[in-house]
CSV table of C-alpha atoms and ligand atoms in Angstrom, one decimal:
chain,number,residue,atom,x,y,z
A,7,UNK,CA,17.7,-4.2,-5.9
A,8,UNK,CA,19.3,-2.0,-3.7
A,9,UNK,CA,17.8,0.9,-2.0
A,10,UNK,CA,19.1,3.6,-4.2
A,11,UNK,CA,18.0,1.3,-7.0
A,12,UNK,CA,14.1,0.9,-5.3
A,13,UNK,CA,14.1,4.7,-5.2
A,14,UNK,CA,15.4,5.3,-8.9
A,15,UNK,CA,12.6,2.5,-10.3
A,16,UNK,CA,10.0,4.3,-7.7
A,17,UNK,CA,8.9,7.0,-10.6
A,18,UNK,CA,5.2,8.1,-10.6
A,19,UNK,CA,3.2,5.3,-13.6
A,20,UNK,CA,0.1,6.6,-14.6
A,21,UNK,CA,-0.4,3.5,-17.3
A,22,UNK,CA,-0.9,-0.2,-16.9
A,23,UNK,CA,-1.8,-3.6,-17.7
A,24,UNK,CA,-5.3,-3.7,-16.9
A,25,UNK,CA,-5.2,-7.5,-17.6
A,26,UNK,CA,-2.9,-8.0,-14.6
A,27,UNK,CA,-4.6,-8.5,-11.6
A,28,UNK,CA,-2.8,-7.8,-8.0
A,29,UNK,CA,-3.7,-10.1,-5.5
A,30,UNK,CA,-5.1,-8.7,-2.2
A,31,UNK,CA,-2.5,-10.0,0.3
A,32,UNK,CA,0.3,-8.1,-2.0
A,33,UNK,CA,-1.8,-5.0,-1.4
A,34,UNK,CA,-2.1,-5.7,2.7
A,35,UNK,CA,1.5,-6.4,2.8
A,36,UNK,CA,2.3,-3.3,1.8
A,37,UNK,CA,-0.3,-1.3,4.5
A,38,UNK,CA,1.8,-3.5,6.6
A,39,UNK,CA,4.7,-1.3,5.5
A,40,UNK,CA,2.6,1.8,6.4
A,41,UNK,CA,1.7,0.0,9.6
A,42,UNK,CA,5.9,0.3,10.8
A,43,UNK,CA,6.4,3.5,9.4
A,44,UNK,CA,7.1,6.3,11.7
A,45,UNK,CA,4.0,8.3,12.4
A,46,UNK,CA,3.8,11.8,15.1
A,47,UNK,CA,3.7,11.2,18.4
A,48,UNK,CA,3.2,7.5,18.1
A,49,UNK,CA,-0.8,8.3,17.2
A,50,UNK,CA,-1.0,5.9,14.2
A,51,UNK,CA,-3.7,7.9,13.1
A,52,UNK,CA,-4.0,6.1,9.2
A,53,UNK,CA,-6.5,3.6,8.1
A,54,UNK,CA,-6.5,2.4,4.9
A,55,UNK,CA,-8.8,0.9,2.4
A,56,UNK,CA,-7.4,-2.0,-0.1
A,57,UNK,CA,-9.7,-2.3,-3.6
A,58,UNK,CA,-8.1,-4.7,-6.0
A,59,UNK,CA,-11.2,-6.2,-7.9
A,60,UNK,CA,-12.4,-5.0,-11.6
A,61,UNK,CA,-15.9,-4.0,-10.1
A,62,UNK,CA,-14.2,-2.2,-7.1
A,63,UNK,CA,-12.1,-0.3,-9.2
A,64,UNK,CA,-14.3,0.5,-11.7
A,65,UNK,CA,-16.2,2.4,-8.8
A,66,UNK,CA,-12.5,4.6,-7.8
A,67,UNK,CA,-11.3,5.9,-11.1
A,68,UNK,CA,-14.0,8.6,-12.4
A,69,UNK,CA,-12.9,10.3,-8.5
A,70,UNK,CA,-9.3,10.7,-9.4
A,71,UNK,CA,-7.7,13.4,-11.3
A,72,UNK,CA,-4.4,12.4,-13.5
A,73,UNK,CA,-1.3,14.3,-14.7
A,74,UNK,CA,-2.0,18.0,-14.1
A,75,UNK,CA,0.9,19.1,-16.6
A,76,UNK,CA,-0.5,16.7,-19.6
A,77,UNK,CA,-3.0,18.7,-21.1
A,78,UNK,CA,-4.9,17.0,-23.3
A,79,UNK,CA,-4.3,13.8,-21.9
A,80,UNK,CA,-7.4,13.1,-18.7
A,81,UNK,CA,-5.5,10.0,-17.3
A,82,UNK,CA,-5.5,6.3,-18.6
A,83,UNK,CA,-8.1,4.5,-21.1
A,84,UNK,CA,-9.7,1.7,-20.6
A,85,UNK,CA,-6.9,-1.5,-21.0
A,86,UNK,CA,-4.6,0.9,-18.8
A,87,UNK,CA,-6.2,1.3,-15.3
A,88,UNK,CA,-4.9,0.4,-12.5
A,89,UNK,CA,-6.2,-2.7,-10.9
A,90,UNK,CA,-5.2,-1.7,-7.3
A,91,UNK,CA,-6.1,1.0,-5.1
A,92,UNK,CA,-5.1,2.1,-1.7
A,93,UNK,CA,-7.2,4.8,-0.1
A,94,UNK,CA,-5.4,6.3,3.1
A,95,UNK,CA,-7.6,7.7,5.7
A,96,UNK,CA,-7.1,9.8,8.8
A,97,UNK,CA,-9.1,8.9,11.6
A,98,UNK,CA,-10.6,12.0,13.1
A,99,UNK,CA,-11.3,10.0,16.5
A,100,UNK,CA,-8.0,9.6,17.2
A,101,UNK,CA,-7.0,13.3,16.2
A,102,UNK,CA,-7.1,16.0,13.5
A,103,UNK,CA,-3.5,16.2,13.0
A,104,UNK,CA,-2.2,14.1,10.5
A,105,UNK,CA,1.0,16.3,9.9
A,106,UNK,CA,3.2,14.5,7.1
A,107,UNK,CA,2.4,10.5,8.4
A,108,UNK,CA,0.1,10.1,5.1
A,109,UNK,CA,3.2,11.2,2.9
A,110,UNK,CA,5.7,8.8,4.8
A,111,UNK,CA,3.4,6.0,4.6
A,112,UNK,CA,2.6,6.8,0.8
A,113,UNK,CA,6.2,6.8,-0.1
A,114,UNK,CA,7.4,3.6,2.0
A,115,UNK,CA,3.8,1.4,0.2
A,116,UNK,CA,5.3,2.7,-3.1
A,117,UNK,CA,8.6,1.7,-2.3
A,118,UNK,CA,7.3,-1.4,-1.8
A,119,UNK,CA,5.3,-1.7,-4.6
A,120,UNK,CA,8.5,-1.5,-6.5
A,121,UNK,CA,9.7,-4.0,-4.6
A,122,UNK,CA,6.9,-6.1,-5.6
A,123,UNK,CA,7.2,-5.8,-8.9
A,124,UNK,CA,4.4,-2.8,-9.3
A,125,UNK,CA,4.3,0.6,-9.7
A,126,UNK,CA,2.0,3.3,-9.7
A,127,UNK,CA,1.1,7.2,-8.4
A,128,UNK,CA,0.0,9.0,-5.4
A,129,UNK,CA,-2.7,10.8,-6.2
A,130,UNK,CA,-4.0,14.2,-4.2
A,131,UNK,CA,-6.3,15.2,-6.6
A,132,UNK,CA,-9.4,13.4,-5.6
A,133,UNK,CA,-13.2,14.4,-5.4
A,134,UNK,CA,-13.4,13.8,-1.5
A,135,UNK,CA,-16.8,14.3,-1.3
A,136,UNK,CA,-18.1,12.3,-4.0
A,137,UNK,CA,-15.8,9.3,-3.3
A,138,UNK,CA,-16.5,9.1,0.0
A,139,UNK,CA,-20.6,8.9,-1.0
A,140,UNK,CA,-19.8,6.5,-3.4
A,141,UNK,CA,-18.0,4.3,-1.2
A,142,UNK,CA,-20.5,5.3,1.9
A,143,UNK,CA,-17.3,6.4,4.0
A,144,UNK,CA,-18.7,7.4,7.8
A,145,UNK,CA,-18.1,10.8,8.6
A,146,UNK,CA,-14.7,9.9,11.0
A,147,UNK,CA,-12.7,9.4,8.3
A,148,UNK,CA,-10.5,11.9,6.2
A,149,UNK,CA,-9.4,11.2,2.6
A,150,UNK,CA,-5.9,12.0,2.9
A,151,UNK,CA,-4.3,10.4,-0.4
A,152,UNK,CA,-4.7,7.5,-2.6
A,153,UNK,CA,-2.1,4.8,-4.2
A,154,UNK,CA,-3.5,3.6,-7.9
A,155,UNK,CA,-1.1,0.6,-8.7
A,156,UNK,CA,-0.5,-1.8,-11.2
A,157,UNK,CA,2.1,-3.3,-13.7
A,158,UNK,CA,2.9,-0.1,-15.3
A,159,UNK,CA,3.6,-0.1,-19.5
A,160,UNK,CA,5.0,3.1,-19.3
A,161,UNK,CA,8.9,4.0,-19.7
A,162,UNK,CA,9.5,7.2,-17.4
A,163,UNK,CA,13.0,8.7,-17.6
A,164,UNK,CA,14.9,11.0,-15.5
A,165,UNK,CA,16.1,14.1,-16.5
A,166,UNK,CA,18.1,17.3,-15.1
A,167,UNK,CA,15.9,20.4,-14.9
A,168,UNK,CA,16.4,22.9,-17.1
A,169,UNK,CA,14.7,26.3,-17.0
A,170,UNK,CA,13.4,25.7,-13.8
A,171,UNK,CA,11.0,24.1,-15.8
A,172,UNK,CA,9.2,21.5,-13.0
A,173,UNK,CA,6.7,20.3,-15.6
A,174,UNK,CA,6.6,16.6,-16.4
A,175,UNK,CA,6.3,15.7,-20.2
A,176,UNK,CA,6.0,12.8,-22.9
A,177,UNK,CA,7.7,12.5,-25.8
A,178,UNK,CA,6.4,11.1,-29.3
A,179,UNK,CA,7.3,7.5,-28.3
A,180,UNK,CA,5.0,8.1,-25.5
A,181,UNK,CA,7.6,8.2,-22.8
A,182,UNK,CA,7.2,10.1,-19.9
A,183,UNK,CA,10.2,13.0,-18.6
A,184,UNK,CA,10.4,14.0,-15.3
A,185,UNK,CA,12.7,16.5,-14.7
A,186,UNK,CA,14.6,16.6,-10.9
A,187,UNK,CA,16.8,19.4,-9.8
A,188,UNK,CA,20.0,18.7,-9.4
A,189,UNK,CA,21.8,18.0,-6.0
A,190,UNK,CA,24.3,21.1,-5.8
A,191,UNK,CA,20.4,23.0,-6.1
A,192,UNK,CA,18.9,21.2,-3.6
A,193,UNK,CA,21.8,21.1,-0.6
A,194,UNK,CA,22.0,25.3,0.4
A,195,UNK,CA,24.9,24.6,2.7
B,117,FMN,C1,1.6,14.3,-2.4
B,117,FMN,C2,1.5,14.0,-3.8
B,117,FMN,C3,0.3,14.2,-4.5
B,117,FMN,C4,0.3,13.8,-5.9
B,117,FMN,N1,-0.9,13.9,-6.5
B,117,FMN,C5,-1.0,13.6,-7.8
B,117,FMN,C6,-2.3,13.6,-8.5
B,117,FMN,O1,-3.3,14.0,-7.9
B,117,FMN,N2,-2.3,13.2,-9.8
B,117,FMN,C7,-1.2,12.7,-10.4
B,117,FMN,O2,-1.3,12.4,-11.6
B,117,FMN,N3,0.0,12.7,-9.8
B,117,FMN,C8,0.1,13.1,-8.5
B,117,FMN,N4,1.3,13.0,-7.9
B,117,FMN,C9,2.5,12.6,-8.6
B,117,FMN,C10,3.5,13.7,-8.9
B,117,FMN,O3,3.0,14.4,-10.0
B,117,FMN,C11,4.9,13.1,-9.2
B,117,FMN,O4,5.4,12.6,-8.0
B,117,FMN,C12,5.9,14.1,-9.8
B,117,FMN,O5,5.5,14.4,-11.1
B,117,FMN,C13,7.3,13.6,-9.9
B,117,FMN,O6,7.4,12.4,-10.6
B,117,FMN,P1,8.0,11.1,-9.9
B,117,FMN,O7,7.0,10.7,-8.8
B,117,FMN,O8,8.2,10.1,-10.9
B,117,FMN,O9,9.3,11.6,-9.3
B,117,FMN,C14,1.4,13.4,-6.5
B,117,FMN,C15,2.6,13.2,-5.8
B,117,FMN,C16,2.7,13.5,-4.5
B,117,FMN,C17,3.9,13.2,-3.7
């Protein structure tokens, strides 16, 4: 695949084969992405925690919040979890300011996930406080954003806005639409 190609396939999955289990030096590869990405004033800043094991992430899903614009729908079932998580943490003892590093490493593990044959979804929408008790994380750390992946099952297409309608949607056939604005929108000058 070419890059534009590893882009186009990098598309937000929110279902998977829960029967396919990702092996934990696919996961460390790619925080070895995130470990050359570029990162504000050289701090490096992000630590990251890998969970690939049923039990483990058993213990990560009831802390994440799925798919804002599907109402009705409260994220996968049971059979379509992921079975990979990457949590990405600031370290507060090396500074407060994590600017955009947590986004740009995000985006390059993803890309690599596609690369590896995975997929998943960044997800903001987490109960900080409650996952970090659950998973007893000292006090030094910041939840920034986690990566749920897996082998998605789910067909996502692309499609032009129209409306200015942002809001992502499935169809009866259960595939997902996210609409993108188009280019002449996006470049002012
Ligand atoms: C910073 C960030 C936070 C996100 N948080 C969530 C989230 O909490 N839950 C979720 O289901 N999707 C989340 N997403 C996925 C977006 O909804 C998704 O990127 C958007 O719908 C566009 O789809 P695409 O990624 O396929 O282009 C997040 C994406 C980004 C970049």
């Amino acid at each position: 695949m070419n890059l534009r190609d590893i882009v186009t396939k990098t598309r937000s999955y929110r279902r998977f084969d829960e029967s396919y289990k990702i092996d934990y030096r696919t996961l460390e590869s790619l925080v070895g992405l995130a470990r050359l990405s570029s990162t504000g004033g050289n701090r490096q800043p992000l630590k990251f925690m890998i969970y690939n094991t049923p039990k483990d992430c058993e213990k990560i899903f009831p802390y994440l919040a799925w798919a804002a614009y599907l109402t009705g729908w409260h994220g996968p079932e049971r059979g379509e979890r992921p079975t990979g998580y990457i949590i990405i943490l600031g370290d507060t003892s090396i500074t407060d300011i994590f600017g955009v590093d947590h986004g740009i490493a995000a985006q390059t593990m993803m890309l690599g996930a596609t690369e590896a044959g995975l997929g998943g979804c960044i997800i903001a929408s987490i109960k900080r406080e409650e996952l970090r008790d659950e998973i007893g994380l000292p006090d030094k750390y910041e939840i920034l954003l986690i990566l749920a992946l897996g082998k998605p099952v789910e067909n996502v297409i692309i499609e032009e806005i129209k409306d200015d309608d942002v809001k992502y949607w499935r169809d009866d056939e259960n595939n997902h639409h996210v609409p993108k604005r188009t280019l002449k929108e996006l470049i002012i000058k």
